[in-house]
XYZ file of C-alpha atoms in Angstrom:
104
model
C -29.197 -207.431 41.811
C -29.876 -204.049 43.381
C -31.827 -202.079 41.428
C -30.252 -198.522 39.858
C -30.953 -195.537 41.675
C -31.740 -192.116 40.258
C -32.343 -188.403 40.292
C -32.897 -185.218 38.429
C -29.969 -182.854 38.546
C -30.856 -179.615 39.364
C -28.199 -176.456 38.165
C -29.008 -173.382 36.759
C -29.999 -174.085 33.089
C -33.910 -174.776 33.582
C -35.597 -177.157 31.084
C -32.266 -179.334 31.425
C -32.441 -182.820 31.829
C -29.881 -184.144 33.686
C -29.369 -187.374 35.988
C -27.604 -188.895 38.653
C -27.521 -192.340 38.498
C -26.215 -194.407 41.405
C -25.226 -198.026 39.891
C -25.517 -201.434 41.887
C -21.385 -201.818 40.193
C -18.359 -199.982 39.884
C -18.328 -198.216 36.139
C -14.951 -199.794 35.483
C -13.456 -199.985 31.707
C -14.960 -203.515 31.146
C -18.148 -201.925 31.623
C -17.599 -198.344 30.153
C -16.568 -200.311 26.700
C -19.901 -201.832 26.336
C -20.871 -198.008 25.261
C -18.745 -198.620 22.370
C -20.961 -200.393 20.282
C -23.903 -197.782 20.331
C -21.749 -194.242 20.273
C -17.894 -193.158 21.454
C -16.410 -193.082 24.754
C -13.458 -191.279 25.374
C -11.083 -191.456 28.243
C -9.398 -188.874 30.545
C -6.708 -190.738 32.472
C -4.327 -187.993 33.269
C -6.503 -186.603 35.743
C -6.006 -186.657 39.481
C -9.812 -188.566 38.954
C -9.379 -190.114 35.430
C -12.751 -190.129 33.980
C -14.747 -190.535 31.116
C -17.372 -189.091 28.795
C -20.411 -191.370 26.192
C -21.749 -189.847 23.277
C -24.543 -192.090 22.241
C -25.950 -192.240 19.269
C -29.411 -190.935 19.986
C -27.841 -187.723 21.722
C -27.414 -188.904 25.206
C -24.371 -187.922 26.858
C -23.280 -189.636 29.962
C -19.785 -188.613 31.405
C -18.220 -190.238 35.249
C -15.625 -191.223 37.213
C -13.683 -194.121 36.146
C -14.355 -197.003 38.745
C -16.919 -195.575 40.901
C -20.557 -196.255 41.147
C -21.886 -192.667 39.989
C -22.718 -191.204 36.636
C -24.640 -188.241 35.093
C -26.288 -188.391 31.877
C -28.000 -186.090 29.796
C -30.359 -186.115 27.725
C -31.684 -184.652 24.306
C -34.706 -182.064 24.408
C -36.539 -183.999 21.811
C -38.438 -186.479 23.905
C -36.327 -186.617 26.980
C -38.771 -188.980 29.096
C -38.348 -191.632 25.879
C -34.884 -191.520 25.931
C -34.514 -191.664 29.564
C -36.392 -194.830 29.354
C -34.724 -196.735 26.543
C -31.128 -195.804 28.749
C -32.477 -197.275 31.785
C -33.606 -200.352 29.826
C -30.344 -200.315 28.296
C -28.309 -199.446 31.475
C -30.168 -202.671 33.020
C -29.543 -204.868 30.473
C -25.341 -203.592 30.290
C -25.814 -204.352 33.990
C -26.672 -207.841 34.659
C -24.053 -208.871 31.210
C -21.369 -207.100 33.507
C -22.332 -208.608 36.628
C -22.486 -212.248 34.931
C -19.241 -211.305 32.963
C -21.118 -211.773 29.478
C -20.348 -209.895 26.524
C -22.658 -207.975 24.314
């Protein structure tokens, strides 16, 4: 497996702390819907794009194109670096269950 790829998104809000993340898989709906189960993910079809937008439980948001390999996630102020980690972790794991088609 390839390992994830990331960076900090710079914009004009300082003290943010947003990421790209660039996954080894496409973030199609059999992967999105694995977010279900620790906040809500809603889904913007009708756009030329369609896209869709995570709102964890422990104040991460993550939003991206459906079916490509890129998404951007944000997260809280409140100990941002221990977040970050427990996603990536998490992101990992969500990773090799889609890639092996297993279920969480």
């Amino acid at each position: 497996m390839k390992q994830v790829e990331w960076k900090k998104v710079e914009n004009c809000f300082s003290g943010t702390n947003v990421y790209e993340y660039r996954l080894p898989i496409k973030a199609d709906e059999g992967f999105i819907n694995h977010f279900c189960t620790i906040g809500s993910v809603k889904y913007f079809r009708n756009f030329p794009r369609p896209f869709f937008k995570a709102d964890l439980a422990d104040g991460i948001t993550l939003k991206g194109v459906i079916a490509d390999s890129v998404i951007k996630v944000s997260f809280p102020d409140q100990d941002p670096l221990g977040c970050k980690q427990k996603f990536e972790w998490l992101l990992e794991e969500l990773i090799k269950q889609h890639e092996t088609g297993g279920e969480r």
